[in-house]
C-alpha angles and dihedrals in degrees: 000000000000125000131025119333114250117264114257113256092242090061091047091051093049090051090051095243115166089209096073109120129194115237120217110217118204108219142133099065093125141292116290118240116246109249118241120250098042115144114251093253091050089051090056091049091047091054092050094048091049091049092049093047092045091052092051093048098240099103116121130171090236090065094074096106093054092044091049093050091046092050094047093044092049088049091053091046091055092046090052090049090053091051090051091048091051100040102026134245093268120054134175111267132182091272098037133277115001139167114276114257089232089067091064090048091050093049093048091048091049091054092048093047092051090053094045093049090051089054091048093050095246118140130026096286094047093048091047093051090050091049093246099117095102100036095110096191098321117139116247092249092053092046094052092042090053090057096052107109098215122031108239095021091099132019121216108225116197111234095348095290121134 
């Protein structure tokens, strides 16, 4: 996406903007199954991401591809960090001292992980963009129901089932 990222709704509301919109987040339709073939470290990360998303009420079984990419990318980032720790940030290259190639891998993975976590609603910016910043332990259904202007005008349906 080019240009500035949109302001989170919480910031718009505090500024008194009439353009703040509430986002409806589809979640709660089940826990995604961990894909086979993940490295052990990625499995650990997968489990933690699923637990965090489940606790915040945004977990949905359809999120498995994003969770998989986030887990594998975090795994690669940590592997690159270990290589840098072992071999150092600066290594001897053909033309003299140069930055270790693992540093570039680590930086690229960090950028991708930040973006993925935003999409998954993990972290303060991600929660804010999904409208979850002020949930304070409420379930997603209760949070959405509390925002409906007239009781009975809309029905909150868990996971899209009727």
